[in-house]
Structure formats: structure tokens, C-alpha cells
mmCIF file of C-alpha atoms in Angstrom:
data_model
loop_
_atom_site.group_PDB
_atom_site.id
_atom_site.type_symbol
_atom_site.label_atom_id
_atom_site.label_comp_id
_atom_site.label_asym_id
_atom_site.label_seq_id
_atom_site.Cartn_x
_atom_site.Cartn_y
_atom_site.Cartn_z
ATOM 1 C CA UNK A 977 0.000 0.000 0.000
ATOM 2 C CA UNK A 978 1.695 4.050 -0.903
ATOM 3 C CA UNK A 979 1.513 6.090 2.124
ATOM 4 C CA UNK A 980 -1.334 9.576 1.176
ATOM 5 C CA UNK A 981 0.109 11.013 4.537
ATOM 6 C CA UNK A 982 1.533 10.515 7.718
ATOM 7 C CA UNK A 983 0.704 12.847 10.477
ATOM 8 C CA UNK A 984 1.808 13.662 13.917
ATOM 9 C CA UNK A 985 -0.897 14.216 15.976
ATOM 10 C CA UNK A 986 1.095 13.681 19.307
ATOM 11 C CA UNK A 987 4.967 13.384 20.265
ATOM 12 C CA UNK A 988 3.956 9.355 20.812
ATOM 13 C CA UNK A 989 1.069 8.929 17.896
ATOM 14 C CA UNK A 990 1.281 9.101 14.272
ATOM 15 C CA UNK A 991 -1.507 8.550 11.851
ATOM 16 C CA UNK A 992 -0.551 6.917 8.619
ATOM 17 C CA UNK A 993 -2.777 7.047 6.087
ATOM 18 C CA UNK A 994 -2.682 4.139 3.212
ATOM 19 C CA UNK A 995 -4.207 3.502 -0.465
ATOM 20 C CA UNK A 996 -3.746 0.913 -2.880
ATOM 21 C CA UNK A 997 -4.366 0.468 -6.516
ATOM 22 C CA UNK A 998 -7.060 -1.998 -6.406
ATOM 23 C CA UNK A 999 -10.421 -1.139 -4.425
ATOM 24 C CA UNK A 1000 -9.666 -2.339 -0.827
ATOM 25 C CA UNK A 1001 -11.401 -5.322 0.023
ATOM 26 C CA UNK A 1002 -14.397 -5.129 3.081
ATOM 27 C CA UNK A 1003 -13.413 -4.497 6.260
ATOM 28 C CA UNK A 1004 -15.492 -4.622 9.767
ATOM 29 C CA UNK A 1005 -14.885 -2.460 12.457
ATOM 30 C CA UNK A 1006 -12.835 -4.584 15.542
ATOM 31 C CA UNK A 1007 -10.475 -6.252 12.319
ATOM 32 C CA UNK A 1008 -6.619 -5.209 11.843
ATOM 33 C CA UNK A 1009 -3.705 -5.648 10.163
ATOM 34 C CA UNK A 1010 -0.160 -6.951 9.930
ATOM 35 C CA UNK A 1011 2.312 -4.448 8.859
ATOM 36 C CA UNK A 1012 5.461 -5.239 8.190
ATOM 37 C CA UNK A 1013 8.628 -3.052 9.148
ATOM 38 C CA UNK A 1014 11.574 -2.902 6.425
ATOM 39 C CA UNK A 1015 14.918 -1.245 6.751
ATOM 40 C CA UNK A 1016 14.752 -1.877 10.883
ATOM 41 C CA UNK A 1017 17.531 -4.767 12.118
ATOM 42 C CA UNK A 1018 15.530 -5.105 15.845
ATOM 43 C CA UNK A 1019 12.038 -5.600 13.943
ATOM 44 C CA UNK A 1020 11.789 -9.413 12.538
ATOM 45 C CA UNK A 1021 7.713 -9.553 12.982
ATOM 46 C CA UNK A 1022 4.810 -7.839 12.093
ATOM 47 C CA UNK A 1023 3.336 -5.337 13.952
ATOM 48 C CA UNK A 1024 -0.638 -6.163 14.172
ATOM 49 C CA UNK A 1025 -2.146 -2.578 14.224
ATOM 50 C CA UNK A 1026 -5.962 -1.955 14.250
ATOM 51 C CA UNK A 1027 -8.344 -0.610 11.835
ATOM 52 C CA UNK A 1028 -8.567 3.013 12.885
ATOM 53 C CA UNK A 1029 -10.601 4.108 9.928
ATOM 54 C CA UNK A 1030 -11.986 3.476 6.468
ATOM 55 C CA UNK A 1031 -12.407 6.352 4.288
ATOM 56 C CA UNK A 1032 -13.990 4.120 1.295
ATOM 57 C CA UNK A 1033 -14.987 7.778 -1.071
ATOM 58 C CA UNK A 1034 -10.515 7.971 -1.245
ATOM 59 C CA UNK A 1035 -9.667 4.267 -0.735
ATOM 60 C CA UNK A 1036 -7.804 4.675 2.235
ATOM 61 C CA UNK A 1037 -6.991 2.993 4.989
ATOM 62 C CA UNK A 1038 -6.087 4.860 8.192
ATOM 63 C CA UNK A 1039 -4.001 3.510 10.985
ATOM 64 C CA UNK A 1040 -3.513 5.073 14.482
ATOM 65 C CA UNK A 1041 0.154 4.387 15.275
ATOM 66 C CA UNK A 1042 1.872 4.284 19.102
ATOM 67 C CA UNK A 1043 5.556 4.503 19.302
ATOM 68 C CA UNK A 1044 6.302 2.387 21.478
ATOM 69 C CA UNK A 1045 9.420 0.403 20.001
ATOM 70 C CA UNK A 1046 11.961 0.611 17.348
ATOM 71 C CA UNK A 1047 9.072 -1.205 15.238
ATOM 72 C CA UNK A 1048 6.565 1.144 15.296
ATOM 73 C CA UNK A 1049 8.925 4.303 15.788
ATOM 74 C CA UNK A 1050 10.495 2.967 11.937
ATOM 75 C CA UNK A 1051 6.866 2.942 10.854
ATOM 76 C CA UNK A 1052 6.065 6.496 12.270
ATOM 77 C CA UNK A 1053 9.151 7.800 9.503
ATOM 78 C CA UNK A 1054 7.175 6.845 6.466
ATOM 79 C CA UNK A 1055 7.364 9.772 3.511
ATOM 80 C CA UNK A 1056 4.139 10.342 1.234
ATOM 81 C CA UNK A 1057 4.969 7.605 -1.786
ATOM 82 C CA UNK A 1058 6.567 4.961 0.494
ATOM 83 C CA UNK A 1059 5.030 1.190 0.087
ATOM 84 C CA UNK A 1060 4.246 -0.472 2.952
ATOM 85 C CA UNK A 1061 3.834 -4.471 2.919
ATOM 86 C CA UNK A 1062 0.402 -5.245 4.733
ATOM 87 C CA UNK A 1063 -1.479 -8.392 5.386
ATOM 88 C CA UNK A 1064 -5.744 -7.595 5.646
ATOM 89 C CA UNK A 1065 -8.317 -7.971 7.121
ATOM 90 C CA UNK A 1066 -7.433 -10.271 9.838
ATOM 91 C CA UNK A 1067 -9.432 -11.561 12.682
ATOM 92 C CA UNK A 1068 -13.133 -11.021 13.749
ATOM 93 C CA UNK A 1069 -14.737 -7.588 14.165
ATOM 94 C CA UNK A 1070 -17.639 -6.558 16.450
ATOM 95 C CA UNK A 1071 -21.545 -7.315 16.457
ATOM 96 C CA UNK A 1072 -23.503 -5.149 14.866
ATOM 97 C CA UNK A 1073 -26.859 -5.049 16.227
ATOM 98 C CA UNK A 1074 -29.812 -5.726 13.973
ATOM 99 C CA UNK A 1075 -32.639 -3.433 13.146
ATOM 100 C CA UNK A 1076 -30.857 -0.203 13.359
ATOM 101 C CA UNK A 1077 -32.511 2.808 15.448
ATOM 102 C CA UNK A 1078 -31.856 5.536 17.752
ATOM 103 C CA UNK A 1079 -33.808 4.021 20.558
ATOM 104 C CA UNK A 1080 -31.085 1.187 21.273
ATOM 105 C CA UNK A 1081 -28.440 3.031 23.135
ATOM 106 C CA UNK A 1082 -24.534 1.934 21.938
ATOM 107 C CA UNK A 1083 -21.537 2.770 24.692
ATOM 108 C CA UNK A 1084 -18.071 2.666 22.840
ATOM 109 C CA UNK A 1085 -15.585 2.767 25.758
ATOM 110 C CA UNK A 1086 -11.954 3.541 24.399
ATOM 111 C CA UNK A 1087 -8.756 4.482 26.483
ATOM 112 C CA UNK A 1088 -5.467 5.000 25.467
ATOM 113 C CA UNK A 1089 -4.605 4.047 21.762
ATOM 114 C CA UNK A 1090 -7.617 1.603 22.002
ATOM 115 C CA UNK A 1091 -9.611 4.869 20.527
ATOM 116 C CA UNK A 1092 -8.507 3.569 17.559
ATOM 117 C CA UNK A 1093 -11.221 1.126 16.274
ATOM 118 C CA UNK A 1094 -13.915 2.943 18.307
ATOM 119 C CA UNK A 1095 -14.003 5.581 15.398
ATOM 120 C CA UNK A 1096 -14.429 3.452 12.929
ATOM 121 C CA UNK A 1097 -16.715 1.348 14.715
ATOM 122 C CA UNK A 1098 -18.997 4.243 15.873
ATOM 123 C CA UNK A 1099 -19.114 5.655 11.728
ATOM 124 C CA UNK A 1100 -20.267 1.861 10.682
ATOM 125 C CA UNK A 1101 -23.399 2.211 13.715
ATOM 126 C CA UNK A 1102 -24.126 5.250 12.341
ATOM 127 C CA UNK A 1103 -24.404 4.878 9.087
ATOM 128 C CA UNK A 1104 -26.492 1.523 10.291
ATOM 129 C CA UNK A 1105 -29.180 4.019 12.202
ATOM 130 C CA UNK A 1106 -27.691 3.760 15.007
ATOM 131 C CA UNK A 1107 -26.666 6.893 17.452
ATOM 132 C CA UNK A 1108 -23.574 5.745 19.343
ATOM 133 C CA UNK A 1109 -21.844 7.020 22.543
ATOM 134 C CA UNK A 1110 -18.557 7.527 23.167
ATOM 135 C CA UNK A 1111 -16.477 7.445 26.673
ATOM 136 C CA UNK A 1112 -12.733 8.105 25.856
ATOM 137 C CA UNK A 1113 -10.044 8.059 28.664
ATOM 138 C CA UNK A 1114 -6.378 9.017 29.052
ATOM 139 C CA UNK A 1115 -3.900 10.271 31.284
ATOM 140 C CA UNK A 1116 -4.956 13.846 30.220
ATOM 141 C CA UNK A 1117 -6.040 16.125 27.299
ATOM 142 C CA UNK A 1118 -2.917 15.869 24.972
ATOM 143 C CA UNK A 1119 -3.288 12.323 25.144
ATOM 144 C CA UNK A 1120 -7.187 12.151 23.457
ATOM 145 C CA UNK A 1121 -6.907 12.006 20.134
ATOM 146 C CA UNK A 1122 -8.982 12.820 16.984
ATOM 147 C CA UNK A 1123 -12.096 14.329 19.265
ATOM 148 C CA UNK A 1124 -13.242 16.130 16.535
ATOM 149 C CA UNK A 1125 -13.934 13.240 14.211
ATOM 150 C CA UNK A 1126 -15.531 11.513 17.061
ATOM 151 C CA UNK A 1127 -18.180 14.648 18.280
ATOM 152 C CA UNK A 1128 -19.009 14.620 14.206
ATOM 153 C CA UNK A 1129 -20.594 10.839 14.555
ATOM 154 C CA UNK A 1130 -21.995 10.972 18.557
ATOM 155 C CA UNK A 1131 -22.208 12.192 21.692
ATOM 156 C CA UNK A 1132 -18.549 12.387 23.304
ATOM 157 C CA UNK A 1133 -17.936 12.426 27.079
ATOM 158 C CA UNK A 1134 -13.996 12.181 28.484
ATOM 159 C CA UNK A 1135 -12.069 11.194 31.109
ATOM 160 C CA UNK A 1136 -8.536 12.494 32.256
ATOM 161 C CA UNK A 1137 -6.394 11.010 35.048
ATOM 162 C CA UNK A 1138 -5.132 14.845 35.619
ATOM 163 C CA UNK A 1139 -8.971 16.342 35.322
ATOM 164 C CA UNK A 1140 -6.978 18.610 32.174
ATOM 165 C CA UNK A 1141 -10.526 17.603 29.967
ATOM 166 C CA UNK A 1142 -13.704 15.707 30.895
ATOM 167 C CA UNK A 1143 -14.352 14.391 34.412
ATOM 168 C CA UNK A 1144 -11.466 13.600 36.686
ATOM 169 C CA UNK A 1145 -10.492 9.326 37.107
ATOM 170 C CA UNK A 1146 -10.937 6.597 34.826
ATOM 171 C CA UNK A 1147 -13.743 5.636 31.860
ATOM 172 C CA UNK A 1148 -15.822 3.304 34.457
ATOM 173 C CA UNK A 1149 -16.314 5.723 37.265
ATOM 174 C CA UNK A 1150 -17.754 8.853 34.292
ATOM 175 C CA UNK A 1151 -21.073 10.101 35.843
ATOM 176 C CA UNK A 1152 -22.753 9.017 32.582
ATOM 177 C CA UNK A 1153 -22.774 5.564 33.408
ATOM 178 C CA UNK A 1154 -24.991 6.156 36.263
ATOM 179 C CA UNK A 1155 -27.242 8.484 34.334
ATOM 180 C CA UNK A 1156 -28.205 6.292 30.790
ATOM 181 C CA UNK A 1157 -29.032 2.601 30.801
ATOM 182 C CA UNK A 1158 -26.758 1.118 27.554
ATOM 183 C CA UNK A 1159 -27.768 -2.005 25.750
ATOM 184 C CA UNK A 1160 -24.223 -2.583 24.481
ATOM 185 C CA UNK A 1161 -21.199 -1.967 25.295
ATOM 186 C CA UNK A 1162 -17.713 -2.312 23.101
ATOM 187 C CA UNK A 1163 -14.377 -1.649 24.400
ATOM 188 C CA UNK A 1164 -10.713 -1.498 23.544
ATOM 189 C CA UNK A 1165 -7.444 -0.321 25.389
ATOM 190 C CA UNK A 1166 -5.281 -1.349 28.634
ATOM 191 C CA UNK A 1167 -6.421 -4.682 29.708
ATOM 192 C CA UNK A 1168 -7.183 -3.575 33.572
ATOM 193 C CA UNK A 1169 -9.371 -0.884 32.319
ATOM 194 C CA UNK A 1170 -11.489 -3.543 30.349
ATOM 195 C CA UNK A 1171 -11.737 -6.435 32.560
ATOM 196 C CA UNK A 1172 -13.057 -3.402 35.207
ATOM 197 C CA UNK A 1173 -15.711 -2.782 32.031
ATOM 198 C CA UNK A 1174 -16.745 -5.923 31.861
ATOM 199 C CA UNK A 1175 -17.558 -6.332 35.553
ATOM 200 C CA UNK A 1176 -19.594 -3.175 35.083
ATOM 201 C CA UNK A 1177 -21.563 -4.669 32.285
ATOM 202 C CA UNK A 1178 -21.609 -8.278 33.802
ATOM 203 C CA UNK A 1179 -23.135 -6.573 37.163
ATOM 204 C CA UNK A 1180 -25.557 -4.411 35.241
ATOM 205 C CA UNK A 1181 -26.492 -7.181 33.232
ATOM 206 C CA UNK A 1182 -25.157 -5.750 29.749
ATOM 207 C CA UNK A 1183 -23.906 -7.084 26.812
ATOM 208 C CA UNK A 1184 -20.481 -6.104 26.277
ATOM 209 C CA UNK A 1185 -17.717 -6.974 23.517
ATOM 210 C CA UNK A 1186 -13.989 -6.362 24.006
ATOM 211 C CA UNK A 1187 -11.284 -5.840 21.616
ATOM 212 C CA UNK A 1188 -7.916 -7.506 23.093
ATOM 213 C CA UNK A 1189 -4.908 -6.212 22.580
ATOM 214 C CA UNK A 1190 -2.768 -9.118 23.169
ATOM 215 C CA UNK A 1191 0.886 -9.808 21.135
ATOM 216 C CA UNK A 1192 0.054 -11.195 17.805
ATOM 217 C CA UNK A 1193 3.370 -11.914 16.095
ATOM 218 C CA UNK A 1194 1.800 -13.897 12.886
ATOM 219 C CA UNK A 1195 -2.080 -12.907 12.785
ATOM 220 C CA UNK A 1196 -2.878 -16.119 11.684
ATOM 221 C CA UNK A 1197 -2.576 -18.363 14.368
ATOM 222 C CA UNK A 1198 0.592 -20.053 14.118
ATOM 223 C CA UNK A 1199 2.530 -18.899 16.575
ATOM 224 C CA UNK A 1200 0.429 -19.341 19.304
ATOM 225 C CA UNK A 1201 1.686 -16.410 21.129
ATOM 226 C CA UNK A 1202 -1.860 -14.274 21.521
ATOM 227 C CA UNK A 1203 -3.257 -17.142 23.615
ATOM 228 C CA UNK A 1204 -6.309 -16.155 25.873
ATOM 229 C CA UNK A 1205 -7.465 -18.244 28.066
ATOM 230 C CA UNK A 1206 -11.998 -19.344 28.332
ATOM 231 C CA UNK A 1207 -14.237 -19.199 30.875
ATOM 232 C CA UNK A 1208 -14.312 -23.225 30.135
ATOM 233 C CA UNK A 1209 -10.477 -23.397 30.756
ATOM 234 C CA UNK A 1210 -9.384 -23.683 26.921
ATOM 235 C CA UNK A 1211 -7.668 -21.090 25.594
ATOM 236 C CA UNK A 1212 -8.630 -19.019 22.172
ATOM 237 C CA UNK A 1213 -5.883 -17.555 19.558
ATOM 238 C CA UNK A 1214 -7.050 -13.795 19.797
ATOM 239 C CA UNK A 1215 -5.594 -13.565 15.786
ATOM 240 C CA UNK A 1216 -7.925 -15.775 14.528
ATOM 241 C CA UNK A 1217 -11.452 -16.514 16.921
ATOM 242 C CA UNK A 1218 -10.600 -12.392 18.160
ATOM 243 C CA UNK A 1219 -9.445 -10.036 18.662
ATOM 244 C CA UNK A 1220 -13.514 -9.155 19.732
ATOM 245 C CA UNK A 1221 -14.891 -11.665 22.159
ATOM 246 C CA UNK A 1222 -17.971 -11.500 24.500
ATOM 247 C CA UNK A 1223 -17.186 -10.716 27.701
ATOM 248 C CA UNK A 1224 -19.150 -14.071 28.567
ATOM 249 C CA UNK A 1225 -16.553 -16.374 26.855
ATOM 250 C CA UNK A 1226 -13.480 -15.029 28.643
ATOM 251 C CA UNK A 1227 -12.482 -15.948 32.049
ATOM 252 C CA UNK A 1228 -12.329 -12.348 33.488
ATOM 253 C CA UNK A 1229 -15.523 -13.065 35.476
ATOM 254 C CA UNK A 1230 -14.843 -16.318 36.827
#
């Protein structure tokens, strides 16, 4: 795929944006990719990266980038007309509810760079009738990115562990839990902050997908390193039966 542009949006995030020549093939919101890192002697594997956003009008495929390693800090150097080697869709998105309609109320709950799929995710329930909700957390303002694309699809409400933007604390204590009763709830980011999600949902009896996060080295479940493991005691390859489960599968609320 030829990098359209790569911007900065913080000193830690980059946003690469990607076309190809042929029309991209159909993606679901909760799939990503595996991008492979040339020209970097410490990166051997792919990096498995989220889908951020689709913009299907350009053919583009965006991709919300942490820098976090020598990996991802090679891929945050791309130049406008570089190729990048990437392996799509992979893995299993989220559950779009049938029937769209405003009266079924949607919670996306994204901290940290698990944001990322919650955009794309919330323009796919919107353009199926739904009106989703978003509840984004970080550590404080600077760190909460692309706000404006998210107020253009739904309602937006923010936490900040310095109180710089939103309410002071973490996504699961916002006020706005205790004030609308959701009939679904999706989630991505730092695996503490969703397993304390899921309780919520489990205790308030709703149904609640999460996106893990877990090291995928192959995306195709080879390697066996993204192992979760079941409520039932097995153990799932997040690659290829995730990286969206129920929270009901897991073992988080054994």
C-alpha cells in the first residue's frame, strides 16, 4: 500500500494514512492488520495494528500508530509515496446489532490508543441508524486524540487522570454511566481498564464486547503467542477466533 500522509498528531502517535491500486477489500470495524517493518535490524515480525478508519470515497486505509518500540517508531518515519507491505483484514470484528434505530443506546468505551477502532466502529453504527456514545479516557487532554472526528458521529464524554478535559479518574467511574441505561457496550485499550468494564456490564447485566490487545506476532494463528485463556479453561488464539470476544466467553468473570 503508498503512504497519502503521515501525520503527527502527538509526540507518541502518528496517523498513517494508506491507499492501494485496487479497491480495498471489506473491512469490519474490531479487524486489523499486519504491517510489516523494512529497513529496521531489531524488527523481525509484524506489527498487528488496528483498523482506525476506512475512508472508502478515497480508498484509504487509516491507521492510528503508538511509538512504542523501534518497530513502530520505523513505521512512524514513512514519507508520502513509500510502500508499505500489509497483510488484511485479519481476525473477527464486532456485532452489529440488527434493526438499526436511535432508541437502542450503543456505549463505545476507548482508552489509550484503544480509541482507535472505536471511530471506525462508531461511523459503521451510524451509518447503520444507530446513534452511538462515546467514553474516551487518558492520562490527560494531549493524550485524546482525533475528538473532533468523534463529536461529528456521537455524543462524546472524556475522562482524564489529571482532570486537564472531561471528568477527573478513569472511563468506568464517568457520571454518565450512572445516568443512561446502555444495551451494548464495546471496548478497547489497557487490559485492567477492560476487565473493570466488563464487571460493570456483567453486574448491570449488559452485553459487552472487548477488543484484546494481546501480542500477535503472525495474525494467523501459528505462533500461538496471543493465547487467551476461556471461561471453560481452553484457551482461544485472539488472531484468529478475536481479537472481539464477548465478555461471557473469557475468564475475566470467573
Amino acid at each position: 500500500m503508498k503512504v497519502t500522509a503521515n501525520e503527527r498528531l502527538h509526540k507518541n502517535y502518528c496517523l498513517l494514512k494508506l491507499t492501494s491500486e485496487s479497491l480495498l477489500p471489506e473491512m469490519n470495524p474490531g479487524q486489523f492488520v499486519e504491517v510489516r517493518v523494512d529497513n529496521s535490524p531489531s524488527t523481525f515480525l509484524r506489527r498487528p495494528i488496528s483498523i482506525n478508519f476506512i475512508d472508502k470515497e478515497k480508498n484509504e486505509l487509516w491507521l492510528l500508530i503508538q511509538l512504542v518500540g523501534d518497530g513502530t517508531r520505523k513505521l512512524a518515519e514513512a514519507r508520502v509515496g513509500d510502500l508499505i507491505n500489509i497483510l488484511l483484514p485479519l481476525g473477527n470484528g464486532f456485532t452489529i446489532p440488527e434493526n438499526g434505530n436511535e432508541s437502542k443506546k450503543l456505549l463505545l468505551i476507548g482508552g489509550g490508543v484503544g480509541t482507535a477502532p472505536m471511530l471506525y466502529l462508531g461511523k459503521y453504527l451510524k451509518e447503520a441508524g444507530f446513534e452511538p456514545t462515546f467514553l474516551l479516557g487518558a492520562r490527560s487532554k494531549d493524550d485524546l486524540l482525533q475528538l473532533d472526528l468523534f463529536e461529528s458521529i456521537g455524543n462524546v464524554y472524556v475522562t482524564t487522570e489529571d482532570a486537564s478535559l472531561g471528568e477527573k479518574g478513569y472511563v468506568i467511574n464517568h457520571s454518565v454511566l450512572s445516568k443512561i441505561k446502555f444495551d451494548k457496550i464495546y471496548t478497547c485499550g489497557p487490559k485492567p481498564m477492560m476487565m473493570a468494564v466488563a464487571k460493570y456490564a456483567s453486574s448491570e447485566k449488559i452485553d459487552c464486547e472487548v477488543s484484546l490487545e494481546n501480542t500477535m506476532a503472525c495474525g494467523l494463528g501459528a505462533c500461538l503467542c496471543c493465547v487467551e485463556k476461556t471461561k471453560d479453561d481452553h484457551h482461544v488464539c485472539v488472531c484468529t477466533e478475536g481479537p472481539v470476544f464477548n465478555i461471557e466467553k473469557l475468564s475475566w468473570l470467573n
